[in-house]
Coordinates of C-alpha atoms and ligand atoms in Angstrom, one line a residue:
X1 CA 11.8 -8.9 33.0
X2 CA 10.3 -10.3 29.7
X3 CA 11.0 -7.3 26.9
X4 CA 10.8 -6.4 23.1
X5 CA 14.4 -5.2 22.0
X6 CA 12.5 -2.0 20.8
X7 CA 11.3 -1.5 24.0
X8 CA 14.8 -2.2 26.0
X9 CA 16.2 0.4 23.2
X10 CA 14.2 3.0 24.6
X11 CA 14.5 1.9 28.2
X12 CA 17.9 0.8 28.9
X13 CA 19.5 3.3 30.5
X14 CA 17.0 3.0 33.7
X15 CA 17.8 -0.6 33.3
X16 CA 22.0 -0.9 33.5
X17 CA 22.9 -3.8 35.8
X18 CA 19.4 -5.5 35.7
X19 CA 18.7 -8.7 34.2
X20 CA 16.0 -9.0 31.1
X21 CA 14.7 -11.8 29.5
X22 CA 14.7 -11.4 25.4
X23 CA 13.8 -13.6 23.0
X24 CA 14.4 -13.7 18.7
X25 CA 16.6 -14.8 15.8
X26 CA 20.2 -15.0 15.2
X27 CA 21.0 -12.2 12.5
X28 CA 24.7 -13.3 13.3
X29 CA 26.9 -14.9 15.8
X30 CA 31.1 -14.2 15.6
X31 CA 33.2 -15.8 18.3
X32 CA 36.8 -15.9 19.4
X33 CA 37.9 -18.0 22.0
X34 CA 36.8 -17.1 24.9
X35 CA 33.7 -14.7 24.1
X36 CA 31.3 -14.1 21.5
X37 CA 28.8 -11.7 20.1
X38 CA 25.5 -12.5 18.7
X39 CA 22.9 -9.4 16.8
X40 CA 19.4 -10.9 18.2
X41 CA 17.0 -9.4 16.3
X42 CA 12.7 -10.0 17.5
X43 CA 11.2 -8.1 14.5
X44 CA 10.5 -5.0 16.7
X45 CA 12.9 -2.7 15.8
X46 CA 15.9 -2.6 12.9
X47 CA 18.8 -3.3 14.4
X48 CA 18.1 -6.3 16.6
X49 CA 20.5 -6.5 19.9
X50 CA 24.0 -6.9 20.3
X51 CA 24.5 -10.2 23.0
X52 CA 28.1 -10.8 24.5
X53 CA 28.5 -13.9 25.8
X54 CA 31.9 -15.7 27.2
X55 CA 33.2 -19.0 28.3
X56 CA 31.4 -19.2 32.1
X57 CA 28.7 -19.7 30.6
X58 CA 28.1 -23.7 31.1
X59 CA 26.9 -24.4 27.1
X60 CA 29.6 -21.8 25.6
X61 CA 30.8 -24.3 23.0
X62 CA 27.2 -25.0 21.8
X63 CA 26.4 -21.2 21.6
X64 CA 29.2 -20.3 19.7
X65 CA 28.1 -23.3 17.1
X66 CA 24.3 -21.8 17.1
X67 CA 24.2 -20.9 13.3
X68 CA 21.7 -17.9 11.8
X69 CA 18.0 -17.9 11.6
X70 CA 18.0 -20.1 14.8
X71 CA 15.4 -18.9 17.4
X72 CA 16.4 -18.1 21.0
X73 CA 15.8 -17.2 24.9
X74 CA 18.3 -14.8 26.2
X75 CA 18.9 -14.0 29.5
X76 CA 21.2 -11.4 30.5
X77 CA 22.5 -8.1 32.3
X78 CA 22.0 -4.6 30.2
X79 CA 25.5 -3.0 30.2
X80 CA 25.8 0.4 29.1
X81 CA 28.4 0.8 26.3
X82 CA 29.2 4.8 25.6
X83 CA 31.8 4.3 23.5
X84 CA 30.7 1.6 21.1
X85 CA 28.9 1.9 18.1
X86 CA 25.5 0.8 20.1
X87 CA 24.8 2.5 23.4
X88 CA 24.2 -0.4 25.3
X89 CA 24.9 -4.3 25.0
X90 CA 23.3 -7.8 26.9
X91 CA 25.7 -9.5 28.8
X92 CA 24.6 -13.0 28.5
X93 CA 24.2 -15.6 31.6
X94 CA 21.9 -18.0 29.5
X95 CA 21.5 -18.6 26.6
X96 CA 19.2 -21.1 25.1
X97 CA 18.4 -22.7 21.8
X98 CA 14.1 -22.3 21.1
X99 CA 14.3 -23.6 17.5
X100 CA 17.8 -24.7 15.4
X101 CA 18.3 -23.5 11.7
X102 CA 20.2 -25.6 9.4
X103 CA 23.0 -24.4 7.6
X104 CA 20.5 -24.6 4.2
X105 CA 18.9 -21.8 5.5
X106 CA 18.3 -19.0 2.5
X107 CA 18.6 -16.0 4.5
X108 CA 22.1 -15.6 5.1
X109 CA 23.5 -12.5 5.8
X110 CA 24.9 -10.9 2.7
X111 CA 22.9 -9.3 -0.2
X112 CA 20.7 -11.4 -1.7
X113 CA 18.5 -10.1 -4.5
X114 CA 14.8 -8.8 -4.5
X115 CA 13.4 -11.6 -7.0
X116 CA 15.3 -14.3 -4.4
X117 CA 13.7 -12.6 -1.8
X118 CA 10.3 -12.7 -3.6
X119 CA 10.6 -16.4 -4.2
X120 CA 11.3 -16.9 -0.4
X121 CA 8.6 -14.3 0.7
X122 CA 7.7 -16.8 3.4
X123 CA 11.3 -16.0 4.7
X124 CA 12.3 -12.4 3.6
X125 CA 10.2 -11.1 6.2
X126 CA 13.2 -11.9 8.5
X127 CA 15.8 -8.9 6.6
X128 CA 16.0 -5.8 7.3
X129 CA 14.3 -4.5 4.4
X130 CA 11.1 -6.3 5.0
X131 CA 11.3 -5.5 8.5
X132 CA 11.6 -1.7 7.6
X133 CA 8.8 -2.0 4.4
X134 CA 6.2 -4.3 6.3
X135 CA 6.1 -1.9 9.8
X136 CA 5.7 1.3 7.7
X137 CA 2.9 -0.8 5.5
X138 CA 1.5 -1.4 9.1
X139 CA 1.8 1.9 10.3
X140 CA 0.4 3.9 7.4
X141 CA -2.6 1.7 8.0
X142 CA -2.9 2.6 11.2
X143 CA -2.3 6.4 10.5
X144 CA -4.9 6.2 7.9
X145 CA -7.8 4.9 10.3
X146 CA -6.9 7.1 13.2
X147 CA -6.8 10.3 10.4
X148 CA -10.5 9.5 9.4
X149 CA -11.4 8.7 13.1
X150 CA -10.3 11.8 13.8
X151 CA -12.5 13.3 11.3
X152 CA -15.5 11.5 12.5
X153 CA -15.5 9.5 9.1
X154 CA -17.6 6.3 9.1
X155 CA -15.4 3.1 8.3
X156 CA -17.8 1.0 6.4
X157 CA -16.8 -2.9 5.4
X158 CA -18.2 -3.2 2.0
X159 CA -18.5 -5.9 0.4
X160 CA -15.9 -8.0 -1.4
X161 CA -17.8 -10.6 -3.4
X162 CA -20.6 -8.0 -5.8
X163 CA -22.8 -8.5 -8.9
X164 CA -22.3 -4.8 -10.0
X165 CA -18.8 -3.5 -11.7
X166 CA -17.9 -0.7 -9.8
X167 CA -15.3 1.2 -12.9
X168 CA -17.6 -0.8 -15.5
X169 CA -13.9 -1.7 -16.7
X170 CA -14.9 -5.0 -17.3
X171 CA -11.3 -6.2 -15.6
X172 CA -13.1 -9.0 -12.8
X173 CA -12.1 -12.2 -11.7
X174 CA -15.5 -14.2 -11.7
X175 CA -16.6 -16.3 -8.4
X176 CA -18.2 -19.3 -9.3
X177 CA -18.8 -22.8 -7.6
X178 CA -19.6 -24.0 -11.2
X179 CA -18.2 -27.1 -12.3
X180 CA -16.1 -26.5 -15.1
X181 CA -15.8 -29.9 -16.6
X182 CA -19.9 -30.2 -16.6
X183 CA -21.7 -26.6 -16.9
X184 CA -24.8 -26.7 -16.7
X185 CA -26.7 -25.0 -19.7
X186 CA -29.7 -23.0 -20.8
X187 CA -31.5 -24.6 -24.1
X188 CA -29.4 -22.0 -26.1
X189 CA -26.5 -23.6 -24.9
X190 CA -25.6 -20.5 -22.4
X191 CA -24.3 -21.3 -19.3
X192 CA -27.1 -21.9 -16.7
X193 CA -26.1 -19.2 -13.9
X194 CA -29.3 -19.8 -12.0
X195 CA -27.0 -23.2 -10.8
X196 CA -24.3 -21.3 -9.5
X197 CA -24.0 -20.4 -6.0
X198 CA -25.4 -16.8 -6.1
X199 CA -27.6 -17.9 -8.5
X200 CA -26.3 -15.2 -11.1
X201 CA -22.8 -14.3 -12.2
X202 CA -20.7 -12.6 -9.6
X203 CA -17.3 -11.2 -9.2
X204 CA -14.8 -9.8 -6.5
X205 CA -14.9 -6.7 -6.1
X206 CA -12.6 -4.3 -8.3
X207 CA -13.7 -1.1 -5.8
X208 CA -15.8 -0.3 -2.6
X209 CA -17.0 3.0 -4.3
X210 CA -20.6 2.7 -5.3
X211 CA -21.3 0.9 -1.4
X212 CA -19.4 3.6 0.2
X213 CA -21.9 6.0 -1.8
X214 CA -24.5 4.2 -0.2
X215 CA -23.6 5.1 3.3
X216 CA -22.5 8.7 2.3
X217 CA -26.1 9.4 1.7
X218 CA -26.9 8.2 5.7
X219 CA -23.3 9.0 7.2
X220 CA -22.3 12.0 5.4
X221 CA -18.4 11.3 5.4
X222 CA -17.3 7.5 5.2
X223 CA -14.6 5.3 4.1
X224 CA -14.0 1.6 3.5
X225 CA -10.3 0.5 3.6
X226 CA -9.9 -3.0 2.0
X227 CA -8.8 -6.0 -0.8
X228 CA -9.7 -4.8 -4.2
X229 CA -9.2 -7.4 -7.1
X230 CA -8.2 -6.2 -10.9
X231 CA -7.7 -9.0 -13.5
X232 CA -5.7 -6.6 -15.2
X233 CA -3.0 -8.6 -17.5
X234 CA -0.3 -5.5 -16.8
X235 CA 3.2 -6.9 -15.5
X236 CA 4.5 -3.6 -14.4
X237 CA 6.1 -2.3 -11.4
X238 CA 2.9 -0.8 -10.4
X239 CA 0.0 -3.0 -10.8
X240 CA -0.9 -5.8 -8.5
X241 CA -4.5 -8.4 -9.1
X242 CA -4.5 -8.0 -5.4
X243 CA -4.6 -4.4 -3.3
X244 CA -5.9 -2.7 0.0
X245 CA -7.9 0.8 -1.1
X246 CA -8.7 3.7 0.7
X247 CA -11.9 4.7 -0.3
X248 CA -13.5 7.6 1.4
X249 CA -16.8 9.7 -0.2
X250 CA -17.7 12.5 1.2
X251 CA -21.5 14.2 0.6
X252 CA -22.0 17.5 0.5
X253 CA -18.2 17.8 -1.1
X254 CA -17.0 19.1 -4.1
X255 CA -13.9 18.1 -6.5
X256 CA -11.8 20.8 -4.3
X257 CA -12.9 19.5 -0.9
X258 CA -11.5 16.0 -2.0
X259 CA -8.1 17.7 -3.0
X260 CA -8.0 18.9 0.3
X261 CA -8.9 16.3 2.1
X262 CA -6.4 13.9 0.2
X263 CA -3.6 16.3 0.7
X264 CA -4.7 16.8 4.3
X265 CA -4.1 12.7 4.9
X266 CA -1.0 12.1 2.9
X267 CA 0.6 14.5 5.2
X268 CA -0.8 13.2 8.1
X269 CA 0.1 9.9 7.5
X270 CA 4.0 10.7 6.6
X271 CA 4.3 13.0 9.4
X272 CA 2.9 10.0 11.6
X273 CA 6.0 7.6 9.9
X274 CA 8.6 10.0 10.4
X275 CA 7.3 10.2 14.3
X276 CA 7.0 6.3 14.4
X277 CA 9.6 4.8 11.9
X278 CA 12.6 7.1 11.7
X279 CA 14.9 4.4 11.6
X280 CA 13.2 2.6 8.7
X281 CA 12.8 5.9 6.6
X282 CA 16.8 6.7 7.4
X283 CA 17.3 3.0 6.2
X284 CA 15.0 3.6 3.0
X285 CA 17.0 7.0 2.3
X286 CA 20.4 5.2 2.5
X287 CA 20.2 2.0 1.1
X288 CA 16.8 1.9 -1.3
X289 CA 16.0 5.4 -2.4
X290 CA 18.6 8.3 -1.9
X291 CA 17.2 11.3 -1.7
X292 CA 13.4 9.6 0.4
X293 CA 13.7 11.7 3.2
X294 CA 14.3 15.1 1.1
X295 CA 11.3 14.5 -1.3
X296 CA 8.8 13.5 1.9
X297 CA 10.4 16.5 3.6
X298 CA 9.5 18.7 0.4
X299 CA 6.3 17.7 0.1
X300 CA 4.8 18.1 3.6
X301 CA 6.2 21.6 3.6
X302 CA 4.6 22.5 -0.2
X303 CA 0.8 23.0 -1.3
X304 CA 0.8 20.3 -4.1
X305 CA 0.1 21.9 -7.4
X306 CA -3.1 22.0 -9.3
X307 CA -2.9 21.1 -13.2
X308 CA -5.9 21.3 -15.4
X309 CA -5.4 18.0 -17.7
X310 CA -5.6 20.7 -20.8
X311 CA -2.7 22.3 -19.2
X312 CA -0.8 19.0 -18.8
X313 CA -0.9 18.5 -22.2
X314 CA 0.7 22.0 -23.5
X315 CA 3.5 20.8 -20.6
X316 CA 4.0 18.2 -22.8
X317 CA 4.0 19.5 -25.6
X318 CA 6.0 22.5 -25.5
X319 CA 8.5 20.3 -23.4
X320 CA 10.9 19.9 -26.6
X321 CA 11.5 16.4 -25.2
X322 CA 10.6 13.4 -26.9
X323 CA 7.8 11.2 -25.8
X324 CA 6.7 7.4 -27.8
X325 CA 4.0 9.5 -29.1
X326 CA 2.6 12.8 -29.1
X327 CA 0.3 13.7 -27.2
X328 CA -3.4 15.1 -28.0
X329 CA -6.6 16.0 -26.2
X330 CA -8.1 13.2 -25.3
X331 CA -5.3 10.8 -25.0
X332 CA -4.7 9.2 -21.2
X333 CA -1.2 10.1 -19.8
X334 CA 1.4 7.4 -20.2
X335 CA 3.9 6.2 -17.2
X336 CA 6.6 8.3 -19.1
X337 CA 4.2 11.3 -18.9
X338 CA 3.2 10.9 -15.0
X339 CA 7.3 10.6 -14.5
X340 CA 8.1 13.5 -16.8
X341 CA 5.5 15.8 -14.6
X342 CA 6.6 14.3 -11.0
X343 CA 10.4 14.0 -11.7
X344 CA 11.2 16.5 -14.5
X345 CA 8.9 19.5 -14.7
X346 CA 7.4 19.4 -11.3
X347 CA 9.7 17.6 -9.3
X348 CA 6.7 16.8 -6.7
X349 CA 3.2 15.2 -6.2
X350 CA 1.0 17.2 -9.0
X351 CA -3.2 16.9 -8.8
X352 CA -4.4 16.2 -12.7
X353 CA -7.8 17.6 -12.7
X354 CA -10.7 17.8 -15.5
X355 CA -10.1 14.7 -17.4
X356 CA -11.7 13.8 -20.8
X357 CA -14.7 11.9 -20.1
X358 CA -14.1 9.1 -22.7
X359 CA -11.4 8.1 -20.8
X360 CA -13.0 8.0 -17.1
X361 CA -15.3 5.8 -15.3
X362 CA -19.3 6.8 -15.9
X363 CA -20.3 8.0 -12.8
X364 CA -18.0 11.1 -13.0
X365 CA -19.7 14.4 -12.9
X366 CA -19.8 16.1 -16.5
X367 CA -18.7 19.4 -16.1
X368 CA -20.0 22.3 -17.9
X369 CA -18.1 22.2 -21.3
X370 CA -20.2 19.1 -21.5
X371 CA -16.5 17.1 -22.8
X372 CA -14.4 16.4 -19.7
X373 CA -15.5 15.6 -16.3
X374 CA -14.5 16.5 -12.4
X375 CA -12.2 14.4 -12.0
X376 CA -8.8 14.4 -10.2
X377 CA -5.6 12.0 -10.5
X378 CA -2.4 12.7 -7.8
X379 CA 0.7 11.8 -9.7
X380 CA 3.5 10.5 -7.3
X381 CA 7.5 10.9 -8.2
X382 CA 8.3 6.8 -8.2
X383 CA 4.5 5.1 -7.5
X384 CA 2.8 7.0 -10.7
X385 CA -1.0 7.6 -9.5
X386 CA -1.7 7.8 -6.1
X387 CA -4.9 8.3 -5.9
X388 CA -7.9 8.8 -8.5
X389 CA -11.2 10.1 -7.6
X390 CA -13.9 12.5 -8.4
X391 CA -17.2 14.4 -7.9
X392 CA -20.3 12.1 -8.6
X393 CA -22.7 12.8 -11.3
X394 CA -25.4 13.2 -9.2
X395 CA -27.9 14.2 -12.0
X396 CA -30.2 11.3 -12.7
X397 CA -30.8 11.7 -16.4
X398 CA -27.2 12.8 -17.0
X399 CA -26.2 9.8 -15.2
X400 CA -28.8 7.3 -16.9
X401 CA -27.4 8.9 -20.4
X402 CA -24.1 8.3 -19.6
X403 CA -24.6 4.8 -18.5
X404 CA -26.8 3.9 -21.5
X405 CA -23.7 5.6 -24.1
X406 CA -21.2 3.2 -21.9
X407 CA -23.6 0.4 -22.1
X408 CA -23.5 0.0 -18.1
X409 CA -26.4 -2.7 -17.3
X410 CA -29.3 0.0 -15.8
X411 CA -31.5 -2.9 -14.5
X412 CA -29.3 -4.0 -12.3
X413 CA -28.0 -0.8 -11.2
X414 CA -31.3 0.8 -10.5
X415 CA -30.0 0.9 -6.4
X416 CA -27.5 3.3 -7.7
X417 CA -29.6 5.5 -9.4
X418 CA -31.7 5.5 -6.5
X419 CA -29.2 7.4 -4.9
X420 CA -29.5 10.2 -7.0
X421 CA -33.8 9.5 -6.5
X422 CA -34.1 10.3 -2.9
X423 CA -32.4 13.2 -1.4
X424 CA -29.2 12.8 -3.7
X425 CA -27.1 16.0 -4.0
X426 CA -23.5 16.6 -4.7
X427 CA -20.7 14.1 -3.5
X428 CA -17.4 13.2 -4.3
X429 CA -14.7 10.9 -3.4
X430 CA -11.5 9.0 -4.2
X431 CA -9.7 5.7 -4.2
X432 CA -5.8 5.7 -2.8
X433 CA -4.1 2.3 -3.6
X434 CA -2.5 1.3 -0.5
X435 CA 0.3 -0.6 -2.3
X436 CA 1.8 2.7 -4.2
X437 CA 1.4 4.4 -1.0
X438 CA 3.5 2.1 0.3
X439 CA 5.8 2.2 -2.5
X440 CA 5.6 6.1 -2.7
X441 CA 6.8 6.5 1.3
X442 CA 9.3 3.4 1.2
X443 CA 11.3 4.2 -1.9
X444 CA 10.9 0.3 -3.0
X445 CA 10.4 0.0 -6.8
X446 CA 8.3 -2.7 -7.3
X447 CA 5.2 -3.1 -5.7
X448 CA 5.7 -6.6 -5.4
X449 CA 7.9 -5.7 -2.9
X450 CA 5.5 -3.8 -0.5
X451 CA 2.7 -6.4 -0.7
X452 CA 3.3 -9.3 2.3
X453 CA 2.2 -11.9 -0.6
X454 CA 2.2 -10.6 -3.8
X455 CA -0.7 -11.6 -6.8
X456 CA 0.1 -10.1 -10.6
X457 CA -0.9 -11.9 -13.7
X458 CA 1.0 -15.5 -14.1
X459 CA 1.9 -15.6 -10.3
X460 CA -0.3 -16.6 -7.2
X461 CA 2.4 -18.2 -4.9
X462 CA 1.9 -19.3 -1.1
Ligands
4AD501 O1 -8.3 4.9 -10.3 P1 -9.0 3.7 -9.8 O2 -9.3 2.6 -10.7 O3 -10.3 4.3 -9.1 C1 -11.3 3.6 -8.5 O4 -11.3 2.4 -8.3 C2 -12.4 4.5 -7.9 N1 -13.6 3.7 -7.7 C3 -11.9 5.1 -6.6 C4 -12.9 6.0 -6.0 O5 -13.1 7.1 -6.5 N2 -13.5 5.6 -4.9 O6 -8.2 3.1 -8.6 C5 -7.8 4.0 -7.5 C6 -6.4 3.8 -7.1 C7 -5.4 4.2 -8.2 O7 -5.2 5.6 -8.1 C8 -4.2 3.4 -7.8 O8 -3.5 4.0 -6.7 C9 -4.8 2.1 -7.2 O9 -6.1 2.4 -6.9 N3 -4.7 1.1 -8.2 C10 -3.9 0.0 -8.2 N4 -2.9 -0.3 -7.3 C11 -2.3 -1.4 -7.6 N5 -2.5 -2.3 -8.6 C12 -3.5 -2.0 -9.5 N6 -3.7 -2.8 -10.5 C13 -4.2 -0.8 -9.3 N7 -5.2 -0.2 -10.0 C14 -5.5 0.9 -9.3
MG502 MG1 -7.5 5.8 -11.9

C-alpha cells in the first residue's frame, strides 16, 4: 500500500504487521553496525517517519552511506512501538535510492539562520519551519474560501494588470512593452503611450477594490482573493512589493457589518488551523513565538475591542510613555503606536475606527463631522495592521468633490462614479493582507518569511 506519512500517522495502528510503500527525503540517517535508523520525511506532516533498517537487508552498506536530502522508496512492515518516543516505526525490507544528495547539500540538519534560509528559498522549503509556515499559508487560504462559500459570497478574479489606481497612492509598478533605449515620443517630447501595448499607461494592480465594487452592485456580497503589487520603497518586517489580498465588499453593509464580518472570519479561519495544523501551531508556540497558542486562544474567546481613532490618541497621550514624537489629531499611527495598543495597553487585536480623512484613501465615506471618515484599521500584536477597510462614499457629488481635492483623474474614473449613478447605495468593504495573516497566526517575524518567494525593494530572486 502506497501512503503519505501523514496519512500512515493517523492509520497505523489498523496497519501493525502490514507492509506499506512510502516515499520522501532523508532528514537523517544514524547507524551502528548492524542496524540503522533513518527520519523519512514526505512534506505531509512535521515529523517525517522513523525507518529501522538492519543488515539482512541485501544493500545495508549502501543505505547506511545514503547522506541527507537524498530522495527515497521505502518499503517496509508498520511496527507498533508503545514505549518509544513515536508510537509506531517502519521496519524496512527495501530500501531504495530515487535521487542521491551530495554532501554540499545546504540543508543540513542543525540551525541554520532565517537570512541563509531566505537565500536558499528554493531549498528551505525542506525544514521544518517552512514545512509548518507554508501548510498553515495553505490552509488559511483554504479556510478563507470555504468561510465566504459558506456565506454565499461571490469570488470574483479581478483583474491584475489596470489603468485606474485603486488607493490613488501613486505607489505602481508600470507595465509597459516600451523600448526603453528608443521611446517613442509625442512632438513635445512626451513619451508616445499610444505605442505601448495597451495603448495608454498601465500598471499592476495595487488592490481588487474598485472591481470588487463593481460586482457588489450585481452580487450583493463578493470577494476577490489575489496578487496585489505596491512599489513601496519600505524595507520593514512588514511590507512586501508582492502580496495575496482578501478583498471582500459587501452592499447593503455598514462600517459595523464589516467589523463583524472581519471578526467573524479571523476566528473561523484560526479555529480551522488549530483543527488542521495542531502540530505546526505547537511547533510555532515552542520554537518561533512563545506564548502563539495563548494569544490565538485569547482572541477567539474575546469580542475584539472598538477604538474611535480620537480615543487612540488620548491612549497615547496620557500613556506617560515616550513615543519619537507626539502625537496629534491628524497624525497616522506609527509601528511603535500599533505595538503599544496590541502589546502594551490592549494586549489583543484592537479595531481603529473614524480615521482623519487626509490621511485615507478618497473613496471613504465622510462622516458627519465632515473631518474624518468610516473607516476601520485591525491592529494585530506582531503583524501591525491586519486588515484596513471601510464604508464607501456612495454620494456622487461628495465623492466627485473629494476626488477633484485629491486630484484623482475623474475622466477616467467615470465607471466608478457610475456606481454611485445607477442604483448605488451604501457599501463597505475591506482588504486583509494575506502575508500578515500569515505572519499574525505563525508567530514568524518577517514577512519574508511567510511569502514562498519573497519580492521587497532591492530583491527579486528566483
Ligand atoms: O490598507 P490597504 O492599502 O487597503 C486597500 O488596499 C483597500 N483597497 C482594501 C479594501 O478596502 N478593499 O491594504 C489592505 C491590507 C493592509 O491592511 C495590510 O494587511 C496589507 O493589505 N498590506 C500589505 N501587506 C504586505 N505588504 C504591503 N506592502 C502591504 N500593504 C498593505
Ligand atoms: Mg491601510
Amino acid at each position: 500500500m502506497k501512503t503519505s506519512i501523514k496519512d500512515l500517522s493517523t492509520i497505523f495502528s489498523t496497519l501493525e504487521g502490514k507492509e506499506v510503500l512510502i516515499q520522501g527525503w532523508i532528514r537523517s540517517n544514524r547507524y551502528q553496525k548492524e542496524f540503522g535508523f533513518i527520519n523519512l520525511n514526505d512534506g505531509s506532516n512535521l515529523h517525517g517517519v522513523q525507518i529501522v533498517y538492519d543488515n539482512k537487508l541485501s544493500n545495508f552498506d549502501e543505505v547506511s552511506k545514503f547522506r541527507v536530502g537524498s530522495s527515497l522508496t521505502v518499503k517496509g512492515i508498520v511496527v507498533l512501538t508503545p514505549n518509544a518516543k513515536q508510537p509506531f516505526e517502519i521496519k524496512a525490507n527495501l530500501v531504495k535510492l530515487e535521487g542521491d544528495c551530495p554532501p554540499d547539500y545546504p540543508i543540513q540538519p542543525k540551525r541554520h539562520t532565517r537570512e541563509f534560509l531566505r537565500e536558499h528559498a528554493h531549498l528551505r522549503v525542506r525544514t521544518n519551519l517552512f514545512n509548518a509556515c507554508f501548510r498553515v499559508r495553505s490552509l488559511l487560504a483554504h479556510a478563507i474560501h470555504e468561510f465566504f462559500r459558506k456565506k454565499d459570497f461571490l469570488y470574483v478574479h479581478t483583474p491584475i494588470i489596470t489603468a485606474s489606481d485603486a488607493e490613488g497612492a501613486g505607489e505602481m509598478f508600470q507595465v509597459t512593452t516600451l523600448d526603453f533605449e528608443n521611446l517613442p515620443k509625442n512632438k513635445d517630447g512626451s513619451i508616445d503611450y499610444s505605442e505601448d501595448f495597451f495603448g495608454k499607461p498601465v500598471n499592476l494592480t495595487v488592490s481588487g477594490q474598485l472591481e470588487a465594487e463593481v460586482f457588489a452592485l450585481g452580487f450583493k456580497n463578493v470577494y476577490t482573493f489575489g496578487p496585489t503589487f505596491r512599489a513601496e520603497k519600505s524595507n520593514t518586517t512588514r511590507h512586501a512589493a508582492e502580496f495575496w489580498m482578501i478583498e471582500p465588499e459587501m452592499f447593503f453593509a455598514d462600517l459595523n457589518d464589516i467589523m463583524d464580518i472581519i471578526e467573524e472570519m479571523l476566528k473561523y479561519v484560526i479555529n480551522y488551523v488549530f483543527d488542521n495544523a495542531k502540530d505546526e501551531l505547537e511547533f510555532f508556540d515552542k520554537f518561533v513565538y512563545p506564548g502563539k497558542i495563548k494569544e490565538l486562544k485569547d482572541f477567539l474567546n474575546s469580542k475584539i475591542i472598538h477604538l474611535d481613532y480620537r480615543d487612540a490618541i488620548e491612549i497615547f497621550n496620557k500613556s506617560g510613555k515616550k513615543f519619537s514624537k507626539p502625537m496629534k489629531y491628524g497624525d497616522d499611527l506609527s509601528t511603535e503606536h500599533e505595538k503599544y495598543l496590541t502589546n502594551e495597553h490592549f494586549n489583543a487585536p484592537v479595531f481603529v475606527t473614524n480615521w482623519p480623512k487626509d490621511i485615507k484613501a478618497f473613496y471613504m465615506r465622510i462622516n458627519d463631522d465632515n473631518e474624518t471618515v468610516a473607516a476601520v484599521d485591525l491592529l494585530v500584536p506582531g503583524a501591525g495592521e491586519l486588515v484596513g477597510g471601510s464604508q464607501r462614499e456612495e454620494r456622487l457629488d461628495v465623492l466627485i468633490e473629494r476626488m477633484k481635492e485629491l486630484n484623482i483623474p475623474i475622466e477616467s474614473m467615470d465607471w466608478y462614479l457610475d456606481l454611485r449613478r445607477y442604483g448605488g447605495a451604501y457599501h463597505s468593504g475591506f482588504g486583509l493582507g494575506f502575508a500578515r495573516l500569515v505572519k499574525y497566526v505563525t508567530g514568524i517575524e518577517n514577512i519574508r518569511d511567510v511569502i514562498p518567494f519573497p519580492r521587497t525593494y532591492h530583491n527579486c530572486e528566483f
